[in-house]
PDB file of C-alpha atoms in Angstrom:
ATOM      1  CA  MET A  12    -124.477 -50.165 -34.993  1.00 40.00           C
ATOM      2  CA  ASN A  13    -125.271 -51.462 -31.477  1.00 44.00           C
ATOM      3  CA  GLN A  14    -121.565 -51.926 -30.825  1.00 45.00           C
ATOM      4  CA  LEU A  15    -120.761 -48.361 -31.837  1.00 43.00           C
ATOM      5  CA  ILE A  16    -122.948 -46.752 -29.174  1.00 45.00           C
ATOM      6  CA  PRO A  17    -121.034 -47.994 -26.107  1.00 55.00           C
ATOM      7  CA  THR A  18    -117.750 -47.206 -27.852  1.00 64.00           C
ATOM      8  CA  SER A  19    -118.920 -43.682 -28.597  1.00 62.00           C
ATOM      9  CA  GLN A  20    -120.124 -43.200 -25.028  1.00 66.00           C
ATOM     10  CA  ASN A  21    -116.842 -44.511 -23.661  1.00 77.00           C
ATOM     11  CA  ALA A  22    -114.851 -42.126 -25.867  1.00 78.00           C
ATOM     12  CA  GLN A  23    -117.039 -39.227 -24.728  1.00 77.00           C
ATOM     13  CA  ALA A  24    -116.471 -40.165 -21.090  1.00 75.00           C
ATOM     14  CA  GLN A  25    -112.704 -40.335 -21.611  1.00 84.00           C
ATOM     15  CA  ARG A  26    -112.664 -36.915 -23.238  1.00 84.00           C
ATOM     16  CA  LEU A  27    -114.673 -35.487 -20.347  1.00 83.00           C
ATOM     17  CA  VAL A  28    -112.307 -37.020 -17.809  1.00 87.00           C
ATOM     18  CA  ARG A  29    -109.253 -35.551 -19.556  1.00 88.00           C
ATOM     19  CA  PHE A  30    -110.942 -32.145 -19.799  1.00 90.00           C
ATOM     20  CA  VAL A  31    -111.981 -32.105 -16.122  1.00 89.00           C
ATOM     21  CA  MET A  32    -108.545 -33.262 -14.992  1.00 91.00           C
ATOM     22  CA  LEU A  33    -106.739 -30.649 -17.083  1.00 94.00           C
ATOM     23  CA  LEU A  34    -109.133 -27.918 -15.972  1.00 93.00           C
ATOM     24  CA  SER A  35    -108.625 -28.889 -12.318  1.00 93.00           C
ATOM     25  CA  VAL A  36    -104.835 -28.707 -12.639  1.00 94.00           C
ATOM     26  CA  LEU A  37    -105.072 -25.291 -14.313  1.00 96.00           C
ATOM     27  CA  VAL A  38    -107.465 -23.960 -11.677  1.00 94.00           C
ATOM     28  CA  ALA A  39    -105.161 -25.215  -8.905  1.00 94.00           C
ATOM     29  CA  MET A  40    -102.164 -23.478 -10.486  1.00 94.00           C
ATOM     30  CA  VAL A  41    -104.099 -20.229 -10.971  1.00 95.00           C
ATOM     31  CA  VAL A  42    -105.485 -20.220  -7.409  1.00 94.00           C
ATOM     32  CA  VAL A  43    -102.090 -20.873  -5.814  1.00 92.00           C
ATOM     33  CA  ALA A  44    -100.375 -18.334  -8.101  1.00 93.00           C
ATOM     34  CA  PHE A  45    -103.005 -15.654  -7.392  1.00 93.00           C
ATOM     35  CA  SER A  46    -102.802 -16.181  -3.634  1.00 90.00           C
ATOM     36  CA  LEU A  47     -99.006 -15.900  -3.717  1.00 89.00           C
ATOM     37  CA  TRP A  48     -99.081 -12.869  -6.036  1.00 91.00           C
ATOM     38  CA  PHE A  49    -101.623 -11.087  -3.833  1.00 87.00           C
ATOM     39  CA  ASP A  50     -99.341 -11.463  -0.804  1.00 82.00           C
ATOM     40  CA  ALA A  51     -96.084 -10.764  -2.642  1.00 83.00           C
ATOM     41  CA  ARG A  52     -97.282  -7.247  -3.518  1.00 82.00           C
ATOM     42  CA  SER A  53     -97.489  -6.037   0.065  1.00 79.00           C
ATOM     43  CA  LEU A  54     -94.973  -8.143   2.017  1.00 80.00           C
ATOM     44  CA  PRO A  55     -91.188  -7.916   2.242  1.00 84.00           C
ATOM     45  CA  MET A  56     -89.533 -10.721   0.336  1.00 84.00           C
ATOM     46  CA  ASP A  57     -88.014 -12.355   3.410  1.00 83.00           C
ATOM     47  CA  VAL A  58     -91.403 -12.414   5.171  1.00 78.00           C
ATOM     48  CA  PHE A  59     -93.076 -13.739   2.018  1.00 82.00           C
ATOM     49  CA  ILE A  60     -90.540 -16.564   1.630  1.00 83.00           C
ATOM     50  CA  SER A  61     -90.429 -17.560   5.287  1.00 80.00           C
ATOM     51  CA  LEU A  62     -94.115 -17.188   6.215  1.00 80.00           C
ATOM     52  CA  ARG A  63     -96.580 -16.699   3.376  1.00 83.00           C
ATOM     53  CA  LEU A  64     -95.223 -19.201   0.821  1.00 87.00           C
ATOM     54  CA  PRO A  65     -95.144 -22.111   3.311  1.00 88.00           C
ATOM     55  CA  ARG A  66     -98.639 -21.177   4.503  1.00 89.00           C
ATOM     56  CA  VAL A  67    -100.192 -21.284   1.034  1.00 90.00           C
ATOM     57  CA  LEU A  68     -98.459 -24.545   0.139  1.00 91.00           C
ATOM     58  CA  ALA A  69     -99.417 -26.058   3.491  1.00 90.00           C
ATOM     59  CA  ALA A  70    -103.050 -25.061   2.870  1.00 91.00           C
ATOM     60  CA  PHE A  71    -103.027 -26.907  -0.442  1.00 94.00           C
ATOM     61  CA  GLY A  72    -101.519 -30.034   1.122  1.00 93.00           C
ATOM     62  CA  VAL A  73    -103.882 -30.044   4.104  1.00 93.00           C
ATOM     63  CA  GLY A  74    -106.925 -29.584   1.864  1.00 94.00           C
ATOM     64  CA  GLY A  75    -105.855 -32.524  -0.279  1.00 95.00           C
ATOM     65  CA  LEU A  76    -105.305 -34.706   2.801  1.00 95.00           C
ATOM     66  CA  LEU A  77    -108.741 -33.927   4.245  1.00 94.00           C
ATOM     67  CA  ALA A  78    -110.505 -34.532   0.924  1.00 95.00           C
ATOM     68  CA  LEU A  79    -108.739 -37.885   0.447  1.00 95.00           C
ATOM     69  CA  SER A  80    -109.564 -38.863   4.014  1.00 93.00           C
ATOM     70  CA  GLY A  81    -113.217 -38.068   3.364  1.00 92.00           C
ATOM     71  CA  VAL A  82    -113.311 -40.269   0.257  1.00 94.00           C
ATOM     72  CA  MET A  83    -111.668 -43.159   2.097  1.00 93.00           C
ATOM     73  CA  LEU A  84    -114.087 -42.936   5.022  1.00 89.00           C
ATOM     74  CA  GLN A  85    -117.098 -42.815   2.713  1.00 89.00           C
ATOM     75  CA  VAL A  86    -115.904 -46.026   1.073  1.00 90.00           C
ATOM     76  CA  LEU A  87    -114.938 -47.613   4.390  1.00 85.00           C
ATOM     77  CA  LEU A  88    -118.333 -46.998   6.005  1.00 81.00           C
ATOM     78  CA  ARG A  89    -120.339 -47.006   2.757  1.00 82.00           C
ATOM     79  CA  ASN A  90    -121.881 -43.721   3.806  1.00 79.00           C
ATOM     80  CA  PRO A  91    -121.862 -40.515   1.739  1.00 81.00           C
ATOM     81  CA  LEU A  92    -121.764 -38.292   4.826  1.00 79.00           C
ATOM     82  CA  ALA A  93    -118.674 -39.817   6.428  1.00 82.00           C
ATOM     83  CA  GLU A  94    -115.751 -37.436   6.910  1.00 85.00           C
ATOM     84  CA  PRO A  95    -113.039 -37.016   9.589  1.00 86.00           C
ATOM     85  CA  TYR A  96    -114.570 -33.963  11.293  1.00 85.00           C
ATOM     86  CA  ILE A  97    -118.057 -35.457  11.612  1.00 82.00           C
ATOM     87  CA  LEU A  98    -116.789 -38.859  12.785  1.00 81.00           C
ATOM     88  CA  GLY A  99    -114.600 -37.400  15.518  1.00 83.00           C
ATOM     89  CA  ALA A 100    -111.261 -38.332  13.937  1.00 84.00           C
ATOM     90  CA  ALA A 101    -110.092 -34.720  13.926  1.00 85.00           C
ATOM     91  CA  SER A 102    -111.223 -34.310  17.542  1.00 84.00           C
ATOM     92  CA  GLY A 103    -109.353 -37.467  18.531  1.00 86.00           C
ATOM     93  CA  ALA A 104    -106.167 -36.239  16.900  1.00 85.00           C
ATOM     94  CA  SER A 105    -106.574 -32.785  18.459  1.00 84.00           C
ATOM     95  CA  PHE A 106    -107.110 -34.239  21.931  1.00 86.00           C
ATOM     96  CA  CYS A 107    -103.961 -36.363  21.762  1.00 86.00           C
ATOM     97  CA  VAL A 108    -101.874 -33.487  20.370  1.00 82.00           C
ATOM     98  CA  LEU A 109    -103.010 -31.075  23.108  1.00 83.00           C
ATOM     99  CA  LEU A 110    -102.390 -33.738  25.734  1.00 83.00           C
ATOM    100  CA  GLY A 111     -98.896 -34.215  24.323  1.00 81.00           C
ATOM    101  CA  MET A 112     -98.312 -30.449  24.386  1.00 77.00           C
ATOM    102  CA  LEU A 113     -99.452 -30.298  27.998  1.00 77.00           C
ATOM    103  CA  LEU A 114     -96.989 -33.044  28.911  1.00 77.00           C
ATOM    104  CA  GLY A 115     -94.175 -31.347  26.983  1.00 73.00           C
ATOM    105  CA  GLY A 116     -93.848 -33.950  24.251  1.00 67.00           C
ATOM    106  CA  ALA A 117     -91.342 -33.607  21.426  1.00 71.00           C
ATOM    107  CA  TRP A 118     -92.385 -32.894  17.814  1.00 70.00           C
ATOM    108  CA  TRP A 119     -92.144 -36.528  16.706  1.00 70.00           C
ATOM    109  CA  LEU A 120     -94.137 -37.611  19.767  1.00 79.00           C
ATOM    110  CA  LEU A 121     -96.908 -35.162  18.918  1.00 76.00           C
ATOM    111  CA  GLN A 122     -97.063 -36.572  15.373  1.00 76.00           C
ATOM    112  CA  GLY A 123     -97.472 -40.058  16.794  1.00 82.00           C
ATOM    113  CA  ALA A 124    -100.086 -38.824  19.253  1.00 84.00           C
ATOM    114  CA  ALA A 125    -102.122 -37.261  16.428  1.00 82.00           C
ATOM    115  CA  LEU A 126    -102.030 -40.513  14.464  1.00 84.00           C
ATOM    116  CA  PHE A 127    -103.006 -42.535  17.522  1.00 88.00           C
ATOM    117  CA  GLY A 128    -105.925 -40.222  18.310  1.00 86.00           C
ATOM    118  CA  ALA A 129    -107.292 -40.223  14.757  1.00 86.00           C
ATOM    119  CA  LEU A 130    -106.954 -44.000  14.390  1.00 86.00           C
ATOM    120  CA  SER A 131    -108.548 -44.637  17.780  1.00 86.00           C
ATOM    121  CA  ALA A 132    -111.592 -42.505  16.928  1.00 85.00           C
ATOM    122  CA  LEU A 133    -112.006 -44.105  13.509  1.00 83.00           C
ATOM    123  CA  ALA A 134    -111.505 -47.610  14.880  1.00 83.00           C
ATOM    124  CA  ALA A 135    -114.155 -46.969  17.539  1.00 82.00           C
ATOM    125  CA  MET A 136    -116.575 -45.701  14.897  1.00 77.00           C
ATOM    126  CA  LEU A 137    -115.877 -48.664  12.605  1.00 75.00           C
ATOM    127  CA  TRP A 138    -116.305 -51.116  15.467  1.00 79.00           C
ATOM    128  CA  MET A 139    -119.644 -49.619  16.468  1.00 74.00           C
ATOM    129  CA  MET A 140    -120.907 -49.742  12.873  1.00 68.00           C
ATOM    130  CA  ARG A 141    -119.693 -53.316  12.303  1.00 68.00           C
ATOM    131  CA  ARG A 142    -121.119 -54.416  15.651  1.00 68.00           C
ATOM    132  CA  HIS A 143    -124.575 -53.995  14.162  1.00 59.00           C
ATOM    133  CA  ALA A 144    -124.272 -54.748  10.445  1.00 53.00           C
ATOM    134  CA  ARG A 145    -127.874 -53.724   9.786  1.00 55.00           C
ATOM    135  CA  LEU A 146    -126.916 -50.147  10.704  1.00 52.00           C
ATOM    136  CA  GLU A 147    -124.149 -49.997   8.086  1.00 54.00           C
ATOM    137  CA  GLY A 148    -124.839 -47.129   5.713  1.00 51.00           C
ATOM    138  CA  ASP A 149    -127.515 -45.596   7.954  1.00 57.00           C
ATOM    139  CA  VAL A 150    -126.962 -41.833   7.828  1.00 60.00           C
ATOM    140  CA  THR A 151    -128.824 -41.074  11.053  1.00 66.00           C
ATOM    141  CA  VAL A 152    -126.895 -43.624  13.112  1.00 70.00           C
ATOM    142  CA  LEU A 153    -123.591 -42.513  11.624  1.00 68.00           C
ATOM    143  CA  LEU A 154    -124.222 -38.864  12.488  1.00 70.00           C
ATOM    144  CA  LEU A 155    -125.440 -39.640  16.000  1.00 77.00           C
ATOM    145  CA  LEU A 156    -122.421 -41.816  16.736  1.00 77.00           C
ATOM    146  CA  GLY A 157    -120.105 -39.200  15.258  1.00 77.00           C
ATOM    147  CA  VAL A 158    -121.690 -36.384  17.267  1.00 78.00           C
ATOM    148  CA  LEU A 159    -121.490 -38.470  20.444  1.00 83.00           C
ATOM    149  CA  LEU A 160    -117.843 -39.375  19.916  1.00 83.00           C
ATOM    150  CA  ALA A 161    -116.860 -35.827  18.921  1.00 81.00           C
ATOM    151  CA  ALA A 162    -118.731 -34.400  21.939  1.00 84.00           C
ATOM    152  CA  LEU A 163    -116.868 -36.661  24.339  1.00 87.00           C
ATOM    153  CA  LEU A 164    -113.512 -35.824  22.776  1.00 85.00           C
ATOM    154  CA  ASN A 165    -114.274 -32.085  22.657  1.00 82.00           C
ATOM    155  CA  ALA A 166    -115.154 -32.190  26.352  1.00 86.00           C
ATOM    156  CA  ALA A 167    -111.755 -33.721  27.023  1.00 86.00           C
ATOM    157  CA  VAL A 168    -110.132 -31.065  24.820  1.00 83.00           C
ATOM    158  CA  SER A 169    -111.904 -28.306  26.775  1.00 82.00           C
ATOM    159  CA  ALA A 170    -110.580 -29.756  30.012  1.00 85.00           C
ATOM    160  CA  ILE A 171    -107.036 -29.608  28.652  1.00 83.00           C
ATOM    161  CA  LEU A 172    -107.507 -26.030  27.425  1.00 80.00           C
ATOM    162  CA  LEU A 173    -108.529 -24.976  30.929  1.00 81.00           C
ATOM    163  CA  VAL A 174    -105.153 -25.989  32.355  1.00 80.00           C
ATOM    164  CA  LEU A 175    -102.984 -24.635  29.540  1.00 75.00           C
ATOM    165  CA  PRO A 176    -100.891 -21.546  30.347  1.00 74.00           C
ATOM    166  CA  ASP A 177    -102.477 -18.234  29.356  1.00 72.00           C
ATOM    167  CA  ARG A 178     -99.658 -17.455  26.933  1.00 68.00           C
ATOM    168  CA  VAL A 179    -100.596 -20.413  24.708  1.00 67.00           C
ATOM    169  CA  MET A 180    -104.370 -20.380  25.270  1.00 72.00           C
ATOM    170  CA  ARG A 181    -105.250 -18.059  22.356  1.00 69.00           C
ATOM    171  CA  GLY A 182    -103.065 -19.967  19.908  1.00 68.00           C
ATOM    172  CA  ALA A 183    -104.558 -23.273  21.041  1.00 72.00           C
ATOM    173  CA  LEU A 184    -108.113 -21.976  20.582  1.00 75.00           C
ATOM    174  CA  PHE A 185    -107.357 -20.745  17.053  1.00 71.00           C
ATOM    175  CA  TRP A 186    -105.675 -24.054  16.265  1.00 71.00           C
ATOM    176  CA  MET A 187    -108.746 -25.973  17.483  1.00 75.00           C
ATOM    177  CA  LEU A 188    -110.904 -23.952  15.072  1.00 75.00           C
ATOM    178  CA  GLY A 189    -108.536 -24.681  12.191  1.00 77.00           C
ATOM    179  CA  ASP A 190    -105.737 -22.231  11.653  1.00 77.00           C
ATOM    180  CA  LEU A 191    -102.792 -22.067   9.256  1.00 82.00           C
ATOM    181  CA  ALA A 192    -101.100 -19.036  10.805  1.00 73.00           C
ATOM    182  CA  GLY A 193     -98.448 -21.209  12.444  1.00 66.00           C
ATOM    183  CA  SER A 194     -97.604 -23.223   9.328  1.00 64.00           C
ATOM    184  CA  GLY A 195     -93.883 -22.714   9.003  1.00 60.00           C
ATOM    185  CA  GLN A 196     -93.348 -25.963   7.128  1.00 67.00           C
ATOM    186  CA  PHE A 197     -95.322 -27.518   4.322  1.00 77.00           C
ATOM    187  CA  TYR A 198     -93.204 -30.604   3.708  1.00 83.00           C
ATOM    188  CA  ALA A 199     -95.192 -32.955   5.944  1.00 83.00           C
ATOM    189  CA  ALA A 200     -98.521 -32.022   4.341  1.00 87.00           C
ATOM    190  CA  TRP A 201     -97.150 -32.259   0.790  1.00 88.00           C
ATOM    191  CA  PHE A 202     -95.353 -35.529   1.423  1.00 89.00           C
ATOM    192  CA  GLY A 203     -98.455 -36.895   3.130  1.00 90.00           C
ATOM    193  CA  VAL A 204    -100.870 -35.955   0.352  1.00 93.00           C
ATOM    194  CA  TRP A 205     -98.655 -37.582  -2.305  1.00 93.00           C
ATOM    195  CA  LEU A 206     -98.184 -40.687  -0.161  1.00 93.00           C
ATOM    196  CA  CYS A 207    -101.925 -41.026   0.480  1.00 93.00           C
ATOM    197  CA  LEU A 208    -102.798 -40.339  -3.156  1.00 95.00           C
ATOM    198  CA  ILE A 209    -100.393 -42.970  -4.482  1.00 95.00           C
ATOM    199  CA  ALA A 210    -101.517 -45.509  -1.880  1.00 95.00           C
ATOM    200  CA  THR A 211    -105.213 -44.939  -2.589  1.00 94.00           C
ATOM    201  CA  MET A 212    -104.670 -45.088  -6.345  1.00 95.00           C
ATOM    202  CA  LEU A 213    -103.214 -48.569  -5.803  1.00 95.00           C
ATOM    203  CA  LEU A 214    -106.414 -49.415  -3.917  1.00 93.00           C
ATOM    204  CA  ALA A 215    -108.733 -47.762  -6.455  1.00 93.00           C
ATOM    205  CA  GLN A 216    -110.191 -50.996  -7.830  1.00 92.00           C
ATOM    206  CA  PRO A 217    -110.844 -52.605  -4.410  1.00 92.00           C
ATOM    207  CA  MET A 218    -112.354 -49.325  -3.212  1.00 93.00           C
ATOM    208  CA  ALA A 219    -114.731 -49.219  -6.178  1.00 90.00           C
ATOM    209  CA  ALA A 220    -115.763 -52.807  -5.439  1.00 90.00           C
ATOM    210  CA  LEU A 221    -116.196 -52.108  -1.726  1.00 88.00           C
ATOM    211  CA  MET A 222    -118.564 -49.243  -2.534  1.00 86.00           C
ATOM    212  CA  ARG A 223    -120.983 -51.875  -3.871  1.00 84.00           C
ATOM    213  CA  GLY A 224    -120.862 -53.923  -0.664  1.00 80.00           C
ATOM    214  CA  ALA A 225    -118.672 -56.509   1.012  1.00 79.00           C
ATOM    215  CA  VAL A 226    -120.410 -59.431  -0.681  1.00 82.00           C
ATOM    216  CA  MET A 227    -119.842 -57.988  -4.148  1.00 84.00           C
ATOM    217  CA  ALA A 228    -116.213 -57.231  -3.297  1.00 84.00           C
ATOM    218  CA  HIS A 229    -115.669 -60.773  -2.016  1.00 85.00           C
ATOM    219  CA  SER A 230    -117.185 -62.214  -5.178  1.00 85.00           C
ATOM    220  CA  ILE A 231    -114.502 -60.599  -7.364  1.00 87.00           C
ATOM    221  CA  GLY A 232    -111.632 -61.622  -5.131  1.00 85.00           C
ATOM    222  CA  VAL A 233    -111.138 -58.531  -2.932  1.00 85.00           C
ATOM    223  CA  ASN A 234    -109.733 -59.167   0.536  1.00 88.00           C
ATOM    224  CA  VAL A 235    -112.281 -56.961   2.282  1.00 86.00           C
ATOM    225  CA  SER A 236    -110.764 -57.137   5.764  1.00 84.00           C
ATOM    226  CA  ARG A 237    -107.320 -56.160   4.524  1.00 88.00           C
ATOM    227  CA  VAL A 238    -108.647 -53.286   2.401  1.00 89.00           C
ATOM    228  CA  ARG A 239    -110.644 -51.942   5.331  1.00 86.00           C
ATOM    229  CA  VAL A 240    -107.573 -51.971   7.578  1.00 85.00           C
ATOM    230  CA  GLN A 241    -105.547 -50.224   4.860  1.00 90.00           C
ATOM    231  CA  LEU A 242    -108.212 -47.549   4.397  1.00 90.00           C
ATOM    232  CA  LEU A 243    -108.481 -47.073   8.164  1.00 86.00           C
ATOM    233  CA  LEU A 244    -104.710 -46.563   8.489  1.00 87.00           C
ATOM    234  CA  LEU A 245    -104.474 -44.246   5.480  1.00 91.00           C
ATOM    235  CA  SER A 246    -107.448 -42.091   6.496  1.00 89.00           C
ATOM    236  CA  GLY A 247    -106.066 -41.875  10.037  1.00 88.00           C
ATOM    237  CA  LEU A 248    -102.650 -40.862   8.702  1.00 89.00           C
ATOM    238  CA  ALA A 249    -104.154 -38.207   6.410  1.00 91.00           C
ATOM    239  CA  THR A 250    -106.262 -36.778   9.242  1.00 89.00           C
ATOM    240  CA  ALA A 251    -103.343 -36.777  11.685  1.00 86.00           C
ATOM    241  CA  LEU A 252    -101.041 -34.923   9.281  1.00 88.00           C
ATOM    242  CA  ALA A 253    -103.747 -32.359   8.529  1.00 88.00           C
ATOM    243  CA  VAL A 254    -104.509 -31.787  12.216  1.00 86.00           C
ATOM    244  CA  MET A 255    -100.835 -31.446  13.126  1.00 82.00           C
ATOM    245  CA  GLU A 256    -100.398 -28.799  10.430  1.00 83.00           C
ATOM    246  CA  ALA A 257    -103.607 -26.809  10.737  1.00 83.00           C
ATOM    247  CA  GLY A 258    -105.779 -28.042  13.592  1.00 80.00           C
ATOM    248  CA  ALA A 259    -109.341 -29.332  13.286  1.00 81.00           C
ATOM    249  CA  ILE A 260    -110.655 -28.078   9.933  1.00 87.00           C
ATOM    250  CA  GLY A 261    -114.114 -29.396   9.252  1.00 84.00           C
ATOM    251  CA  PHE A 262    -116.206 -30.443   6.258  1.00 88.00           C
ATOM    252  CA  VAL A 263    -113.504 -30.398   3.547  1.00 92.00           C
ATOM    253  CA  GLY A 264    -113.813 -34.179   3.369  1.00 89.00           C
ATOM    254  CA  LEU A 265    -117.559 -33.791   2.858  1.00 89.00           C
ATOM    255  CA  ILE A 266    -117.704 -30.866   0.442  1.00 91.00           C
ATOM    256  CA  VAL A 267    -115.067 -31.908  -2.077  1.00 93.00           C
ATOM    257  CA  PRO A 268    -116.061 -35.557  -2.737  1.00 92.00           C
ATOM    258  CA  HIS A 269    -119.700 -34.537  -3.165  1.00 90.00           C
ATOM    259  CA  VAL A 270    -118.852 -31.818  -5.666  1.00 90.00           C
ATOM    260  CA  VAL A 271    -116.468 -34.072  -7.625  1.00 92.00           C
ATOM    261  CA  LYS A 272    -118.970 -36.923  -7.797  1.00 88.00           C
ATOM    262  CA  ALA A 273    -121.815 -34.567  -8.703  1.00 86.00           C
ATOM    263  CA  VAL A 274    -119.815 -33.161 -11.635  1.00 86.00           C
ATOM    264  CA  GLY A 275    -118.997 -36.650 -12.901  1.00 82.00           C
ATOM    265  CA  ALA A 276    -122.273 -38.314 -11.936  1.00 77.00           C
ATOM    266  CA  ARG A 277    -122.836 -39.777 -15.407  1.00 77.00           C
ATOM    267  CA  HIS A 278    -119.273 -40.577 -16.372  1.00 79.00           C
ATOM    268  CA  PHE A 279    -116.770 -41.082 -13.549  1.00 84.00           C
ATOM    269  CA  ALA A 280    -118.493 -40.795 -10.158  1.00 82.00           C
ATOM    270  CA  THR A 281    -117.651 -44.440  -9.368  1.00 83.00           C
ATOM    271  CA  ASN A 282    -114.236 -44.444 -11.070  1.00 89.00           C
ATOM    272  CA  MET A 283    -111.895 -44.037  -8.111  1.00 92.00           C
ATOM    273  CA  ARG A 284    -108.859 -43.555 -10.357  1.00 92.00           C
ATOM    274  CA  VAL A 285    -110.456 -40.290 -11.444  1.00 93.00           C
ATOM    275  CA  VAL A 286    -112.246 -39.294  -8.228  1.00 94.00           C
ATOM    276  CA  LEU A 287    -109.162 -39.593  -5.984  1.00 95.00           C
ATOM    277  CA  PRO A 288    -106.795 -37.192  -7.812  1.00 95.00           C
ATOM    278  CA  LEU A 289    -109.645 -34.747  -8.439  1.00 95.00           C
ATOM    279  CA  CYS A 290    -110.479 -34.733  -4.732  1.00 95.00           C
ATOM    280  CA  ALA A 291    -106.833 -34.093  -3.844  1.00 95.00           C
ATOM    281  CA  LEU A 292    -106.700 -31.172  -6.273  1.00 95.00           C
ATOM    282  CA  TRP A 293    -110.008 -29.576  -5.317  1.00 95.00           C
ATOM    283  CA  GLY A 294    -109.416 -30.110  -1.622  1.00 95.00           C
ATOM    284  CA  GLY A 295    -106.242 -28.072  -2.003  1.00 95.00           C
ATOM    285  CA  ILE A 296    -108.034 -25.427  -4.067  1.00 95.00           C
ATOM    286  CA  LEU A 297    -110.844 -25.099  -1.510  1.00 94.00           C
ATOM    287  CA  LEU A 298    -108.522 -24.632   1.442  1.00 94.00           C
ATOM    288  CA  VAL A 299    -106.230 -22.166  -0.345  1.00 94.00           C
ATOM    289  CA  VAL A 300    -109.279 -20.030  -1.202  1.00 93.00           C
ATOM    290  CA  ALA A 301    -110.666 -20.361   2.337  1.00 92.00           C
ATOM    291  CA  ASP A 302    -107.322 -19.386   3.848  1.00 90.00           C
ATOM    292  CA  TRP A 303    -107.035 -16.393   1.508  1.00 91.00           C
ATOM    293  CA  LEU A 304    -110.492 -15.225   2.618  1.00 90.00           C
ATOM    294  CA  ALA A 305    -109.559 -15.764   6.268  1.00 86.00           C
ATOM    295  CA  ARG A 306    -106.508 -13.522   5.830  1.00 86.00           C
ATOM    296  CA  THR A 307    -108.010 -10.770   3.686  1.00 87.00           C
ATOM    297  CA  LEU A 308    -111.739 -10.468   4.345  1.00 85.00           C
ATOM    298  CA  PHE A 309    -111.345  -8.646   7.662  1.00 79.00           C
ATOM    299  CA  ALA A 310    -107.682  -7.620   7.376  1.00 74.00           C
ATOM    300  CA  PRO A 311    -105.659  -6.929   9.427  1.00 77.00           C
ATOM    301  CA  LEU A 312    -107.715  -9.319  11.604  1.00 78.00           C
ATOM    302  CA  GLN A 313    -107.092 -12.943  10.608  1.00 80.00           C
ATOM    303  CA  LEU A 314    -109.862 -15.485  11.183  1.00 81.00           C
ATOM    304  CA  PRO A 315    -109.463 -19.253  11.622  1.00 81.00           C
ATOM    305  CA  VAL A 316    -109.804 -20.950   8.253  1.00 85.00           C
ATOM    306  CA  GLY A 317    -112.055 -23.595   9.798  1.00 82.00           C
ATOM    307  CA  LEU A 318    -114.842 -21.026  10.163  1.00 83.00           C
ATOM    308  CA  PHE A 319    -115.138 -20.739   6.383  1.00 85.00           C
ATOM    309  CA  THR A 320    -115.153 -24.486   5.700  1.00 86.00           C
ATOM    310  CA  VAL A 321    -117.833 -25.005   8.357  1.00 84.00           C
ATOM    311  CA  ALA A 322    -119.876 -22.181   6.811  1.00 84.00           C
ATOM    312  CA  LEU A 323    -119.770 -24.060   3.504  1.00 83.00           C
ATOM    313  CA  GLY A 324    -120.087 -27.592   4.836  1.00 82.00           C
ATOM    314  CA  ALA A 325    -122.906 -27.219   7.366  1.00 80.00           C
ATOM    315  CA  PRO A 326    -125.513 -26.081   4.780  1.00 82.00           C
ATOM    316  CA  LEU A 327    -124.406 -28.908   2.463  1.00 79.00           C
ATOM    317  CA  LEU A 328    -124.867 -31.441   5.254  1.00 75.00           C
ATOM    318  CA  ALA A 329    -128.306 -30.042   6.075  1.00 78.00           C
ATOM    319  CA  TRP A 330    -129.311 -30.106   2.398  1.00 79.00           C
ATOM    320  CA  ARG A 331    -128.199 -33.727   2.016  1.00 73.00           C
ATOM    321  CA  LEU A 332    -130.157 -34.784   5.074  1.00 71.00           C
ATOM    322  CA  ILE A 333    -133.309 -32.952   3.958  1.00 77.00           C
ATOM    323  CA  LYS A 334    -133.012 -34.412   0.468  1.00 73.00           C
ATOM    324  CA  ARG A 335    -132.561 -37.902   1.889  1.00 67.00           C
ATOM    325  CA  MET A 336    -135.613 -37.575   4.134  1.00 67.00           C
ATOM    326  CA  GLN A 337    -137.770 -36.232   1.305  1.00 68.00           C
ATOM    327  CA  GLY A 338    -136.644 -38.574  -1.454  1.00 62.00           C
ATOM    328  CA  GLY A 339    -135.385 -41.579   0.433  1.00 52.00           C
ATOM    329  CA  SER A 340    -131.868 -41.294  -1.009  1.00 49.00           C
ATOM    330  CA  ALA A 341    -129.059 -38.830  -1.332  1.00 49.00           C
TER     331      ALA A 341
END
């Protein structure tokens, strides 16, 4: 009888995982289909095909990239509040892209600049956290370092905006707030989200071990240094692709992993093979919905999609901090 209980619990967990995964796929299909149908009613077909379809698909890809980047950074820094916007990775990518634009860089050069900026910001954050190992996992220190780094980078971004020509100033400001209006292509975001998802699924077991600490990961044969470098590169790549496509969109990497792990707290919250694809799906769903609201809520005025994700993410961040201070954990 004692052996039947774990087996029964395991079977229940597997059924829940299959149900949640299937439900997530169906919700993603419905959300994307509804957004496309809503626009197809009122737009000429050529405008719909050339502008609206790529925008919706790009939103899904960018949301998946940001959610995956958030999961990777939370594992990398062992901190539940780590995400590319808070840690300054998005600001680093934005700064390098705007600098490249100012210098007249080609498209491929801007892609490289975004990757360099995101990786540099994340590497600086990782170095500062590893410099003082006792601070690893400290929420307060992480947020202060992230705010400091983002503030410095945003100051540099503001300096670049001041010297941009007036004809591109408005577009640059919208892009800095997170905007999908200029998404004419979705291939980079879709290719990137599949690449990052496959790569992280291959690292699912080491990531799960790393969540329990470097010592535990070492004890089961995980090459911690190599996994950290891989996660740093992948999270930087995901952030760079998202920033190039839609600008600095905040808090997707915080909202989605928390919701996914909260739903599966008893059954799959630590199973990265389940958490990773669910985050990619729900990151896409969140950004498609946010972009639809940005386009329709005050139509014909279109708002930056980043305003909606910040409106959702900031209260969640505040709630997590308050809960941590009151209960000692979050």
